[in-house]
XYZ file of N, CA and C in Angstrom:
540
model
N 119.374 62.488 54.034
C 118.752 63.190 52.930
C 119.426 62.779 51.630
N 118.504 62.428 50.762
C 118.971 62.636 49.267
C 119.321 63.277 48.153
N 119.066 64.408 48.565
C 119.280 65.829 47.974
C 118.006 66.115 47.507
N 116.438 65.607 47.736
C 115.166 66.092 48.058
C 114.917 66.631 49.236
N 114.172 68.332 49.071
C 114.437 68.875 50.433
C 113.246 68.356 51.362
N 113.637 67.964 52.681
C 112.593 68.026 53.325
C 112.515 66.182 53.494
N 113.407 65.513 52.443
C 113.288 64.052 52.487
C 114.184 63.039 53.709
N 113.482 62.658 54.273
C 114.051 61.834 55.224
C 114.081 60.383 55.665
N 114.752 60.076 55.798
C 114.586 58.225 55.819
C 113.821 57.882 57.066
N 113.131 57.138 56.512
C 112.194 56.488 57.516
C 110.947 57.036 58.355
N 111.078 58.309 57.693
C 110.150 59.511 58.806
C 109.225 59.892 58.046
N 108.125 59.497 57.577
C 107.112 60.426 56.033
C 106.907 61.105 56.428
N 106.264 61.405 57.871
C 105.741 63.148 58.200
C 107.026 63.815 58.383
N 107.919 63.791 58.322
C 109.149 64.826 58.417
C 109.356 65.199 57.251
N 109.292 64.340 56.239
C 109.371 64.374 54.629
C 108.002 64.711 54.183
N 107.106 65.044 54.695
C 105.693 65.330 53.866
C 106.105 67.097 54.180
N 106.312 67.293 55.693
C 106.396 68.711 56.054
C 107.986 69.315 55.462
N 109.242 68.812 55.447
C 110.142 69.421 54.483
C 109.326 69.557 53.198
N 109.190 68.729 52.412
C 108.180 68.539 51.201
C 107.141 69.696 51.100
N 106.516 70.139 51.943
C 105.323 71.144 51.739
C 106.448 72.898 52.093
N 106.896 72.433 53.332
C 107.863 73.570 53.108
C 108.636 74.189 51.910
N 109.162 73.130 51.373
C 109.918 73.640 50.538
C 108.943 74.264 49.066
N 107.739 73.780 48.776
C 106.676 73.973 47.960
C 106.443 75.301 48.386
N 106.408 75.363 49.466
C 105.973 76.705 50.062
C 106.487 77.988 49.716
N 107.947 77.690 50.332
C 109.228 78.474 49.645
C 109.219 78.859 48.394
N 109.117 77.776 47.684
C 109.143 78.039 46.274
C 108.108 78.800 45.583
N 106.935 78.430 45.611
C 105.756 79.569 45.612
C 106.088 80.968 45.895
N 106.553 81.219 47.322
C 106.966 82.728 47.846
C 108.313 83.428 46.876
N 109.053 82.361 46.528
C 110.105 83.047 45.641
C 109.637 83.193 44.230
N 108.645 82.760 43.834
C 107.757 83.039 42.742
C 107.169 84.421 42.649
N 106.392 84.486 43.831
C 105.874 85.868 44.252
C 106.700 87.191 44.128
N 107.706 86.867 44.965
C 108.786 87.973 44.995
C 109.366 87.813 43.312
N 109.630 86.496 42.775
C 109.875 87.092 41.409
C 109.570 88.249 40.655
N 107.679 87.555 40.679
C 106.950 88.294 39.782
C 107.069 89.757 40.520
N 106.882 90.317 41.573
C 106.831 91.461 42.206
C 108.350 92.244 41.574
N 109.733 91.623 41.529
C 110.572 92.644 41.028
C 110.120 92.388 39.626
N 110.437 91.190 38.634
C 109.845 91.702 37.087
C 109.023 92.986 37.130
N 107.809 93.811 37.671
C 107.083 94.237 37.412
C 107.843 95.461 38.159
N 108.453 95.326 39.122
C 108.862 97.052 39.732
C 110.232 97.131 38.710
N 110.652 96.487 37.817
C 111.795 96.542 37.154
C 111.120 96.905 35.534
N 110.125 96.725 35.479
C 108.902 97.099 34.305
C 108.693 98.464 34.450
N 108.429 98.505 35.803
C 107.817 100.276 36.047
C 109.315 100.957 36.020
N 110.227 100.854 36.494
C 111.598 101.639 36.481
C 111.884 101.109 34.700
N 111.821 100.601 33.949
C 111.959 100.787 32.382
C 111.239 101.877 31.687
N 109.483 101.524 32.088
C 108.837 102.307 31.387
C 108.720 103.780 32.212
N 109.314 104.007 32.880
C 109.644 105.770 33.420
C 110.802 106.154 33.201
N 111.728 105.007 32.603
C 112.931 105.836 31.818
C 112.660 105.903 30.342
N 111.568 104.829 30.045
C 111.271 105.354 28.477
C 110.845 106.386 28.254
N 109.771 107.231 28.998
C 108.901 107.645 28.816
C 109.675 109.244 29.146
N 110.971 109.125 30.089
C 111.556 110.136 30.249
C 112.447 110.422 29.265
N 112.769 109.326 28.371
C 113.397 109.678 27.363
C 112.834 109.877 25.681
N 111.836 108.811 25.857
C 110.962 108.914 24.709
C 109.510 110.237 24.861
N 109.133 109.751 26.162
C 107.685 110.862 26.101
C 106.312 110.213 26.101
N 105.300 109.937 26.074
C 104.168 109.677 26.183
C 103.537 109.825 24.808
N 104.060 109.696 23.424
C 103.560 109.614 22.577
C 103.274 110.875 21.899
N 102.054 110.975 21.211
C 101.842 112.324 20.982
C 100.813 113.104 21.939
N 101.638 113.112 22.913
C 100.651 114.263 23.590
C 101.904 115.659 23.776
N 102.653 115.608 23.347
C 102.600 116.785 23.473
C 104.378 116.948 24.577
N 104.360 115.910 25.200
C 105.654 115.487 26.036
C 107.088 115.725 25.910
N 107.382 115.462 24.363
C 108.272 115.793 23.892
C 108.369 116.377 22.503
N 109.237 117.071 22.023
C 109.121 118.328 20.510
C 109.531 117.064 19.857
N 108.742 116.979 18.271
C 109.471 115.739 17.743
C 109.955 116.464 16.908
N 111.806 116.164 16.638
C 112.386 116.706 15.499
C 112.420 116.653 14.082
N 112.480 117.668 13.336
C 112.266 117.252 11.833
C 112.616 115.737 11.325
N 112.332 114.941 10.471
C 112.562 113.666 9.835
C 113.177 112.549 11.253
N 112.116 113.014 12.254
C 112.456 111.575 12.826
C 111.305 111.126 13.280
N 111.287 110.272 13.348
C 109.849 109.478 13.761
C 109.051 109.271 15.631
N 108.120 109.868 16.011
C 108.163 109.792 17.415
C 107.625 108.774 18.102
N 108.465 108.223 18.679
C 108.261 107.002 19.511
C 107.668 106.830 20.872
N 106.580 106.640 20.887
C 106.195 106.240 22.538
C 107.043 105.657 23.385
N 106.867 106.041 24.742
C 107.774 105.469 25.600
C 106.978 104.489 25.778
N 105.903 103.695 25.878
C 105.457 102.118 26.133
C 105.710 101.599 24.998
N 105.623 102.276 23.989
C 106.410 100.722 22.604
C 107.600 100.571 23.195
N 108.311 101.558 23.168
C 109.899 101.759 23.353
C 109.818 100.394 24.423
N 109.119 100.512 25.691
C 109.678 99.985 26.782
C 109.136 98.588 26.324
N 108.306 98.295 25.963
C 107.351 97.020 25.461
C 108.604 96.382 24.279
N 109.381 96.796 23.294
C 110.759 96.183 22.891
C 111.665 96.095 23.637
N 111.947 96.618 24.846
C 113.084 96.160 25.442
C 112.616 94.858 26.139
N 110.905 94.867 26.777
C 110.296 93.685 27.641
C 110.526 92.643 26.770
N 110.175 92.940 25.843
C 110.145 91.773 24.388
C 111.139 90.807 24.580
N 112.707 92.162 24.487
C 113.911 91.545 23.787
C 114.469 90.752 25.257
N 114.121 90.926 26.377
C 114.903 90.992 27.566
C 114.003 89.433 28.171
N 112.644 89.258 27.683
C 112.189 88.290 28.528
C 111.143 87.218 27.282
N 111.963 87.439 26.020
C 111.031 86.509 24.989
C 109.476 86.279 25.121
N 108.978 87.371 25.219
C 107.073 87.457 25.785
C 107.034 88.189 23.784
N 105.344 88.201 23.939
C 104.893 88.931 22.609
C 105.028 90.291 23.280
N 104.799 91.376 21.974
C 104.655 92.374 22.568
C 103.463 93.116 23.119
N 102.105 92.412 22.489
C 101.004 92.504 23.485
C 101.082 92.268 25.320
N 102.026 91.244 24.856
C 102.208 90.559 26.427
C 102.750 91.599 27.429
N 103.887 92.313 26.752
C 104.959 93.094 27.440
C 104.186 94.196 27.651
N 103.429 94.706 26.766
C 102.492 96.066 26.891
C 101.768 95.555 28.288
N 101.147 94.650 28.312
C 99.959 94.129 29.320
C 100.880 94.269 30.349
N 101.870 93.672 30.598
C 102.683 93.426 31.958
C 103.485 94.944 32.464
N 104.032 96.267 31.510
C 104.338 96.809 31.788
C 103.115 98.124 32.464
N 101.710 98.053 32.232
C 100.308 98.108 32.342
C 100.223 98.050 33.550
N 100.069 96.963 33.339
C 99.833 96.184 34.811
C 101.078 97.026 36.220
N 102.449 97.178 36.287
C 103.327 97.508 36.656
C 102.965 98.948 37.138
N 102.564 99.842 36.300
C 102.426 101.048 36.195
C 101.212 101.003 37.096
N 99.869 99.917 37.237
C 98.496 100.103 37.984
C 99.317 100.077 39.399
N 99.666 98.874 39.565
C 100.476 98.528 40.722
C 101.094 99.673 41.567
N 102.323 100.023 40.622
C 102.901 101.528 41.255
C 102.110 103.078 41.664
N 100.941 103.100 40.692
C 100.320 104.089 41.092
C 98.975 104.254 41.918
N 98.022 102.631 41.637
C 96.839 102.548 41.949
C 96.807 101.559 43.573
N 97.630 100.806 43.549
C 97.576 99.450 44.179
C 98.740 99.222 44.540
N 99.243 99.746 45.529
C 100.962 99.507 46.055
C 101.026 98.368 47.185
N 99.454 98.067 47.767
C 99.488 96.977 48.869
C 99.736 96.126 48.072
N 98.664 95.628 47.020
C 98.638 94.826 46.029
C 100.466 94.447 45.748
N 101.492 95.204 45.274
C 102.360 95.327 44.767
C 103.569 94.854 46.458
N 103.129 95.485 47.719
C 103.722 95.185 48.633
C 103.677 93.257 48.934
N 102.309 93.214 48.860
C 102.032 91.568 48.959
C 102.852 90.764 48.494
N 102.920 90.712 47.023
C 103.509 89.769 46.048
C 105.345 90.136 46.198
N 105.371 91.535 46.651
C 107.202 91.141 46.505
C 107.286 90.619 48.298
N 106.627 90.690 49.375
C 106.347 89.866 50.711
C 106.646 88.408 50.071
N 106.194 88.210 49.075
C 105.983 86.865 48.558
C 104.617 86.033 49.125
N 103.626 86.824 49.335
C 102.201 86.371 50.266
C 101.317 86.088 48.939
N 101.313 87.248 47.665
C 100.124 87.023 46.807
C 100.816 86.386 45.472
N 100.331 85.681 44.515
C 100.585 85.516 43.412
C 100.284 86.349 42.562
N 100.679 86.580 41.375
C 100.452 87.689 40.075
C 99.181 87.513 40.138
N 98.662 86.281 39.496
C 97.040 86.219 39.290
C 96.176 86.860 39.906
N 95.936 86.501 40.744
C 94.943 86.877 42.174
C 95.384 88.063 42.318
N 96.740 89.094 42.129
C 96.887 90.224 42.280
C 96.234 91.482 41.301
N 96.400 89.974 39.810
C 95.420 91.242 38.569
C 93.917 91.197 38.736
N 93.367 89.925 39.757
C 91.941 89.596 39.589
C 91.558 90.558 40.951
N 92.301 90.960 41.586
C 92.114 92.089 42.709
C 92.174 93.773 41.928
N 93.122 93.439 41.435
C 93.090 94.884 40.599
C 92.185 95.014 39.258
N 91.781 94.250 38.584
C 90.414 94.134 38.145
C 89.267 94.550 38.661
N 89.007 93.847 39.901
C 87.765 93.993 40.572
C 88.180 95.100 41.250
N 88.909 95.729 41.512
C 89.043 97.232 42.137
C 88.926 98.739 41.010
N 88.722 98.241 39.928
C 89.589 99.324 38.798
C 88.313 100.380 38.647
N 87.058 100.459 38.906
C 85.859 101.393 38.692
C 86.099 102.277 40.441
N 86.984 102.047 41.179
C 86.840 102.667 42.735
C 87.557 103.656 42.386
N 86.307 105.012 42.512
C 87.185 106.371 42.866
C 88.354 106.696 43.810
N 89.416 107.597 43.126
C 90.532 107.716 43.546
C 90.520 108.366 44.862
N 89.446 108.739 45.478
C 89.636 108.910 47.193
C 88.962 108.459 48.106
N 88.583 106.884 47.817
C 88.941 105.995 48.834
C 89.521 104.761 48.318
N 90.123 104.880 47.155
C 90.833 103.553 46.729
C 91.944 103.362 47.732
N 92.632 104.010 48.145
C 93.984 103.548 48.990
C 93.522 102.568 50.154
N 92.423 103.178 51.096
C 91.637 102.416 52.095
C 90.965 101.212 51.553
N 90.163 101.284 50.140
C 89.517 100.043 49.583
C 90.823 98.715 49.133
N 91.739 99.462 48.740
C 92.769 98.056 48.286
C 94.148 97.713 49.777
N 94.062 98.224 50.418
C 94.601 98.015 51.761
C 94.021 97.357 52.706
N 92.384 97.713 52.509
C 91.468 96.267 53.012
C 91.368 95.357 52.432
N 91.612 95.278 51.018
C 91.193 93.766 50.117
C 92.251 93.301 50.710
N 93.663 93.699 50.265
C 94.583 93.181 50.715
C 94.949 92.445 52.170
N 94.624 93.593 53.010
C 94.475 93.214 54.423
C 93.640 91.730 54.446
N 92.358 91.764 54.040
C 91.472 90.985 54.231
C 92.101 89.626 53.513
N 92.700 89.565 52.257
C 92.919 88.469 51.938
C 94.256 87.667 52.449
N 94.863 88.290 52.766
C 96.559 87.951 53.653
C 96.135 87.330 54.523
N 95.026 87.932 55.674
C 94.377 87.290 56.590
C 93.694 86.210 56.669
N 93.022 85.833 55.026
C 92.416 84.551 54.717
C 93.811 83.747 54.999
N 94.422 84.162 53.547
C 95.582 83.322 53.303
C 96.098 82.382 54.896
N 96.255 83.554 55.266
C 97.013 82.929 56.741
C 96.128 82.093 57.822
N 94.886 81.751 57.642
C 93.717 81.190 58.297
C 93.702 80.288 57.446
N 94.475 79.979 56.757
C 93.967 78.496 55.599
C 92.895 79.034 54.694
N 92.369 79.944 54.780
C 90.737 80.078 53.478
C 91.335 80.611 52.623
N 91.138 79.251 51.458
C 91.753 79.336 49.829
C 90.092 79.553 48.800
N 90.049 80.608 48.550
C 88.756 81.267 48.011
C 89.176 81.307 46.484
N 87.522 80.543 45.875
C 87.981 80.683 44.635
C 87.743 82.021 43.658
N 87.669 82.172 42.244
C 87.987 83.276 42.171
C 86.492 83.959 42.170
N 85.420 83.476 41.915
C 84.097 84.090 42.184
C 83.733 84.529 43.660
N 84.354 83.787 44.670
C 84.395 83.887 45.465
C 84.984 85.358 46.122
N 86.567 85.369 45.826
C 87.217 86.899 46.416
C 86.761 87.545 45.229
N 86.258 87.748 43.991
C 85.702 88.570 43.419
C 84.087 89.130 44.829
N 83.729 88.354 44.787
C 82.406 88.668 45.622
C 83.132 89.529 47.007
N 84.407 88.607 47.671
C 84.769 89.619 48.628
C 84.897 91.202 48.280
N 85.720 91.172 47.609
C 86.176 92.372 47.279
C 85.431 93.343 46.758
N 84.410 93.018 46.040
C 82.855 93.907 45.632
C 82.193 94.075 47.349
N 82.065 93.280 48.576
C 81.680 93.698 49.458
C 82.786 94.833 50.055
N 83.703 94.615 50.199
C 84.287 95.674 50.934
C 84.602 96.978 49.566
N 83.971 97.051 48.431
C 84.292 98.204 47.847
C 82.906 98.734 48.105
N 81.724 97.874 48.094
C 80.454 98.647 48.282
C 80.245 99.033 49.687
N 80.937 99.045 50.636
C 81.324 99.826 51.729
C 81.797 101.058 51.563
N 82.336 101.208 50.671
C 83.164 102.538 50.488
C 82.833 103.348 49.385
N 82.464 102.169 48.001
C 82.098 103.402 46.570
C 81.016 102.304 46.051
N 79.661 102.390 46.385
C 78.443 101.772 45.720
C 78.313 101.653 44.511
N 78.807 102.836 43.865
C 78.838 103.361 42.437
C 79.542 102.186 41.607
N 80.765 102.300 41.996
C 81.780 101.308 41.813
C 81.253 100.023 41.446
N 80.542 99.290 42.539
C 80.029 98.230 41.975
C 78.793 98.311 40.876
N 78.076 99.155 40.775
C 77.300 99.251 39.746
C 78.132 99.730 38.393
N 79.093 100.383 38.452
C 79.990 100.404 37.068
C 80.785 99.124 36.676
């Protein structure tokens, strides 16, 4: 070996399959990246929000001559300062974190597994976001289910494609849903 993983002298299929392995790997530690960034998003913005409040609703008393700060700006400057993103960006990602933790935890189980990528995880939680809250747990535990199961069968679906899945197995469960 040359210090390319998977590279071997004289052998290409030993070096094509280290080679894809290690691609592989790397992808999955991608996954699990993005999966803690975002559970490390949601543990920020529930200490902002425990310390700052939810804005003006009412969360916290704001004291004479000080100014009241949302806990998602609050947490959206620390995303800022901590990972050089805009702060649209950081709002979106700490968003996103919060759907994950409350709406979509398979979704959120997948990607720190290291099985789903971010993308395909927001284009799942997209196409899930009109499903009433009592059968969403069953509707995104089957997308999920269902697509892990592609994954692992080789079927790489494009995105019109698991969009279309995932509208079939929600119009199993909330019809409505797909018409909203």
């Amino acid at each position: 070996m040359d210090g390319d993983p998977g590279r071997t002298t004289g052998n290409p299929a030993a070096a094509l399959a280290g080679l894809t392995t290690a691609a592989r790997e790397g992808w999955a530690a991608e996954n699990r990246a993005a999966a803690q960034r975002l559970i490390a998003c949601y543990a920020l913005l529930q200490e902002c929000w425990r310390e700052y409040g939810h804005g003006i609703d009412g969360s916290h008393e704001a004291r004479p001559g000080h100014a009241v700060v949302d806990g998602l700006v609050a947490a959206a400057g620390y995303v800022v300062a901590a990972m050089s993103i805009s702060a649209r960006r950081a709002e979106k990602m700490l968003s996103f974190s919060w759907e994950l933790h409350t709406r979509y935890p398979a979704i959120l189980e997948a990607m720190a597994a290291g099985l789903m990528e971010q993308r395909v995880a927001e284009l799942l939680a997209r196409q899930m976001a009109t499903v009433r809250g009592d059968v969403l747990e069953q509707v995104q535990r089957q997308v999920v289910d269902d697509y892990l199961n592609g994954v692992a069968a080789g079927i790489r679906l494009g995105d019109k494609a698991l969009r279309d899945e995932v509208d079939a197995v929600i119009g199993r469960h909330d019809p409505d849903a797909i018409r909203l």
